[in-house]
């Protein structure tokens, strides 16, 4: 059962003031830009569920008329809710809708936009802070400069709050692991920290998975649908009552390419190389300070000595 919400746009009589968000300024408002084969979509979603969107043609020009669309959100409880995107008057093509409040650690929202009967479809994975929170974490990712680096097990890296994580998966089994890394990009145990990790994956399909701690505490593990071949990945790290969320590889102003020709995120490593850091570094007198909305994945782990020895090749 889908609950439909239609939002009408009313203009008060005698009010000539233009809309707050237009096609000219929407991208400046902590927006998320997704590039599809048929064009790009600029998204701004607030924590209260208020949505602003703009569809642009492949040449980058806003499509001002004739765009329709819907968004469907999977809430924590209850039936999915579908909202209709409707045009904002005098905005140059901006659409608006109202979703339920973003009250989950990660809310999955699927969307379909139609222009000249050509659909553009995708999925957003949104934290409680909406696109503004993703924009803030993108600044931290840019400062960390980890884009071209690999983790000790061959996986991709991402700063999430004050932590750096490595993500690796097996495309044959769907097994996925997330490791915590220190400042030297070596594996560390979470020790007494009560950590929970979720991944929101989007490619040929979409899903949200929650990972469980490995019995020996070496990593967090779960299982994904390997057929999705993710082109976009959102990482959630919950540490006690503090939640941090980051969109993998995202920087402020960077367009997230998710079209057919977009590259698959390089998380799939059929044979993982466990280098010496898998003999986990023991940390004494570990102090961890939370700063909500900040952090660079640096300065938490004071480890300078590098492990010696060769590597051991282990299959999943």
mmCIF file of C-alpha atoms in Angstrom, residues 18-184:
data_model
loop_
_atom_site.group_PDB
_atom_site.id
_atom_site.type_symbol
_atom_site.label_atom_id
_atom_site.label_comp_id
_atom_site.label_asym_id
_atom_site.label_seq_id
_atom_site.Cartn_x
_atom_site.Cartn_y
_atom_site.Cartn_z
ATOM 1 C CA UNK A 18 9.927 35.426 -5.950
ATOM 2 C CA UNK A 19 10.701 31.915 -4.677
ATOM 3 C CA UNK A 20 13.569 31.438 -2.253
ATOM 4 C CA UNK A 21 15.067 28.597 -4.288
ATOM 5 C CA UNK A 22 15.482 28.978 -8.046
ATOM 6 C CA UNK A 23 17.337 27.217 -10.840
ATOM 7 C CA UNK A 24 20.101 29.798 -10.420
ATOM 8 C CA UNK A 25 20.831 29.234 -6.731
ATOM 9 C CA UNK A 26 19.703 25.700 -5.857
ATOM 10 C CA UNK A 27 23.175 24.247 -6.436
ATOM 11 C CA UNK A 28 24.619 26.725 -3.919
ATOM 12 C CA UNK A 29 22.472 25.458 -1.059
ATOM 13 C CA UNK A 30 24.378 22.361 0.100
ATOM 14 C CA UNK A 31 22.807 20.406 -2.729
ATOM 15 C CA UNK A 32 23.644 16.961 -4.074
ATOM 16 C CA UNK A 33 24.030 16.666 -7.848
ATOM 17 C CA UNK A 34 23.534 13.291 -9.532
ATOM 18 C CA UNK A 35 24.497 12.778 -13.178
ATOM 19 C CA UNK A 36 22.383 10.341 -15.190
ATOM 20 C CA UNK A 37 22.697 9.486 -18.874
ATOM 21 C CA UNK A 38 19.662 11.623 -19.701
ATOM 22 C CA UNK A 39 20.648 14.632 -17.598
ATOM 23 C CA UNK A 40 21.474 15.631 -14.051
ATOM 24 C CA UNK A 41 19.338 16.172 -10.965
ATOM 25 C CA UNK A 42 20.144 18.743 -8.287
ATOM 26 C CA UNK A 43 18.710 17.711 -4.905
ATOM 27 C CA UNK A 44 18.232 19.629 -1.684
ATOM 28 C CA UNK A 45 16.491 17.668 1.062
ATOM 29 C CA UNK A 46 16.050 19.147 4.534
ATOM 30 C CA UNK A 47 15.807 17.159 7.784
ATOM 31 C CA UNK A 48 12.056 17.870 7.949
ATOM 32 C CA UNK A 49 11.553 16.146 4.581
ATOM 33 C CA UNK A 50 11.150 19.288 2.471
ATOM 34 C CA UNK A 51 12.529 18.591 -1.011
ATOM 35 C CA UNK A 52 13.733 20.925 -3.737
ATOM 36 C CA UNK A 53 14.894 19.428 -7.040
ATOM 37 C CA UNK A 54 15.983 20.630 -10.463
ATOM 38 C CA UNK A 55 16.354 18.541 -13.603
ATOM 39 C CA UNK A 56 18.971 19.670 -16.112
ATOM 40 C CA UNK A 57 19.372 18.534 -19.695
ATOM 41 C CA UNK A 58 22.625 16.863 -20.831
ATOM 42 C CA UNK A 59 23.864 20.303 -21.944
ATOM 43 C CA UNK A 60 23.542 21.546 -18.356
ATOM 44 C CA UNK A 61 20.583 23.860 -18.955
ATOM 45 C CA UNK A 62 17.612 23.647 -16.553
ATOM 46 C CA UNK A 63 14.478 22.070 -17.977
ATOM 47 C CA UNK A 64 11.992 24.735 -16.988
ATOM 48 C CA UNK A 65 8.725 23.138 -18.070
ATOM 49 C CA UNK A 66 7.104 19.761 -18.537
ATOM 50 C CA UNK A 67 8.945 17.886 -15.787
ATOM 51 C CA UNK A 68 6.951 15.612 -13.481
ATOM 52 C CA UNK A 69 8.042 13.123 -10.879
ATOM 53 C CA UNK A 70 7.496 11.127 -7.725
ATOM 54 C CA UNK A 71 9.584 10.118 -4.728
ATOM 55 C CA UNK A 72 8.973 7.068 -2.546
ATOM 56 C CA UNK A 73 10.441 6.778 0.917
ATOM 57 C CA UNK A 74 10.780 3.692 3.079
ATOM 58 C CA UNK A 75 10.123 4.890 6.646
ATOM 59 C CA UNK A 76 11.346 3.065 9.761
ATOM 60 C CA UNK A 77 7.850 1.735 10.313
ATOM 61 C CA UNK A 78 4.687 1.557 8.259
ATOM 62 C CA UNK A 79 4.011 1.548 4.535
ATOM 63 C CA UNK A 80 6.131 3.302 1.906
ATOM 64 C CA UNK A 81 5.093 6.898 1.279
ATOM 65 C CA UNK A 82 4.984 8.408 -2.209
ATOM 66 C CA UNK A 83 5.198 12.174 -2.734
ATOM 67 C CA UNK A 84 4.556 14.026 -5.985
ATOM 68 C CA UNK A 85 7.082 16.566 -7.217
ATOM 69 C CA UNK A 86 5.355 19.732 -8.427
ATOM 70 C CA UNK A 87 6.789 22.907 -9.999
ATOM 71 C CA UNK A 88 7.532 26.028 -8.003
ATOM 72 C CA UNK A 89 6.202 29.110 -9.790
ATOM 73 C CA UNK A 90 8.751 31.524 -11.256
ATOM 74 C CA UNK A 91 11.651 29.318 -10.148
ATOM 75 C CA UNK A 92 13.042 28.349 -13.533
ATOM 76 C CA UNK A 93 12.212 24.664 -13.220
ATOM 77 C CA UNK A 94 12.590 23.873 -9.512
ATOM 78 C CA UNK A 95 10.290 21.129 -8.220
ATOM 79 C CA UNK A 96 9.188 20.605 -4.642
ATOM 80 C CA UNK A 97 7.709 17.815 -2.522
ATOM 81 C CA UNK A 98 7.277 16.964 1.130
ATOM 82 C CA UNK A 99 8.528 13.662 2.505
ATOM 83 C CA UNK A 100 8.188 12.371 6.062
ATOM 84 C CA UNK A 101 10.802 13.701 8.469
ATOM 85 C CA UNK A 102 14.196 12.026 8.088
ATOM 86 C CA UNK A 103 14.214 10.206 11.424
ATOM 87 C CA UNK A 104 16.301 7.121 10.607
ATOM 88 C CA UNK A 105 20.075 6.782 10.567
ATOM 89 C CA UNK A 106 19.748 6.246 6.817
ATOM 90 C CA UNK A 107 16.531 6.746 4.852
ATOM 91 C CA UNK A 108 16.180 5.238 1.394
ATOM 92 C CA UNK A 109 14.274 7.378 -1.118
ATOM 93 C CA UNK A 110 13.682 6.205 -4.682
ATOM 94 C CA UNK A 111 12.685 8.696 -7.354
ATOM 95 C CA UNK A 112 11.445 8.928 -10.927
ATOM 96 C CA UNK A 113 11.521 12.120 -12.968
ATOM 97 C CA UNK A 114 9.880 12.403 -16.389
ATOM 98 C CA UNK A 115 10.812 14.905 -19.081
ATOM 99 C CA UNK A 116 9.415 14.404 -22.603
ATOM 100 C CA UNK A 117 8.257 10.961 -21.396
ATOM 101 C CA UNK A 118 11.862 9.897 -20.749
ATOM 102 C CA UNK A 119 12.325 8.589 -17.194
ATOM 103 C CA UNK A 120 15.294 9.340 -14.967
ATOM 104 C CA UNK A 121 15.360 7.021 -11.980
ATOM 105 C CA UNK A 122 17.586 6.704 -8.956
ATOM 106 C CA UNK A 123 17.849 6.298 -5.206
ATOM 107 C CA UNK A 124 18.951 8.655 -2.451
ATOM 108 C CA UNK A 125 20.270 7.405 0.882
ATOM 109 C CA UNK A 126 19.808 10.293 3.282
ATOM 110 C CA UNK A 127 20.992 10.834 6.882
ATOM 111 C CA UNK A 128 18.898 12.694 9.436
ATOM 112 C CA UNK A 129 20.583 15.943 8.429
ATOM 113 C CA UNK A 130 19.589 15.582 4.777
ATOM 114 C CA UNK A 131 21.794 16.746 1.905
ATOM 115 C CA UNK A 132 23.342 19.446 4.089
ATOM 116 C CA UNK A 133 24.894 16.755 6.300
ATOM 117 C CA UNK A 134 26.314 14.995 3.232
ATOM 118 C CA UNK A 135 27.739 18.323 2.072
ATOM 119 C CA UNK A 136 29.428 18.875 5.440
ATOM 120 C CA UNK A 137 30.994 15.406 5.443
ATOM 121 C CA UNK A 138 32.132 15.944 1.835
ATOM 122 C CA UNK A 139 34.280 18.858 3.053
ATOM 123 C CA UNK A 140 35.983 16.524 5.526
ATOM 124 C CA UNK A 141 36.571 13.912 2.822
ATOM 125 C CA UNK A 142 38.184 16.492 0.558
ATOM 126 C CA UNK A 143 40.564 17.576 3.335
ATOM 127 C CA UNK A 144 41.608 13.977 4.077
ATOM 128 C CA UNK A 145 42.909 13.450 0.494
ATOM 129 C CA UNK A 146 42.371 9.690 0.444
ATOM 130 C CA UNK A 147 40.800 9.429 -3.018
ATOM 131 C CA UNK A 148 43.750 7.704 -4.697
ATOM 132 C CA UNK A 149 44.741 5.500 -1.772
ATOM 133 C CA UNK A 150 43.858 1.885 -1.020
ATOM 134 C CA UNK A 151 43.492 0.205 2.365
ATOM 135 C CA UNK A 152 45.769 -2.564 3.664
ATOM 136 C CA UNK A 153 43.319 -5.180 2.329
ATOM 137 C CA UNK A 154 42.967 -3.594 -1.109
ATOM 138 C CA UNK A 155 39.652 -1.877 -0.386
ATOM 139 C CA UNK A 156 38.456 1.699 -0.802
ATOM 140 C CA UNK A 157 38.815 4.265 1.977
ATOM 141 C CA UNK A 158 36.382 6.765 3.448
ATOM 142 C CA UNK A 159 36.505 9.239 6.309
ATOM 143 C CA UNK A 160 33.347 9.041 8.424
ATOM 144 C CA UNK A 161 33.321 11.560 11.253
ATOM 145 C CA UNK A 162 36.587 11.051 13.124
ATOM 146 C CA UNK A 163 37.233 7.585 11.728
ATOM 147 C CA UNK A 164 38.789 6.249 8.565
ATOM 148 C CA UNK A 165 37.272 3.003 7.295
ATOM 149 C CA UNK A 166 38.220 0.518 4.610
ATOM 150 C CA UNK A 167 35.481 -1.247 2.647
ATOM 151 C CA UNK A 168 36.057 -4.470 0.758
ATOM 152 C CA UNK A 169 33.687 -7.056 -0.732
ATOM 153 C CA UNK A 170 33.595 -10.309 -2.673
ATOM 154 C CA UNK A 171 31.580 -10.182 -5.904
ATOM 155 C CA UNK A 172 31.128 -13.967 -5.914
ATOM 156 C CA UNK A 173 29.647 -14.331 -2.418
ATOM 157 C CA UNK A 174 28.442 -10.815 -1.636
ATOM 158 C CA UNK A 175 30.400 -10.808 1.603
ATOM 159 C CA UNK A 176 31.377 -7.295 2.661
ATOM 160 C CA UNK A 177 33.739 -6.174 5.387
ATOM 161 C CA UNK A 178 34.477 -2.786 6.907
ATOM 162 C CA UNK A 179 37.701 -2.204 8.841
ATOM 163 C CA UNK A 180 38.609 0.652 11.170
ATOM 164 C CA UNK A 181 42.022 2.101 10.363
ATOM 165 C CA UNK A 182 44.464 4.219 12.329
ATOM 166 C CA UNK A 183 46.378 7.297 11.127
ATOM 167 C CA UNK A 184 48.868 5.021 9.348
#
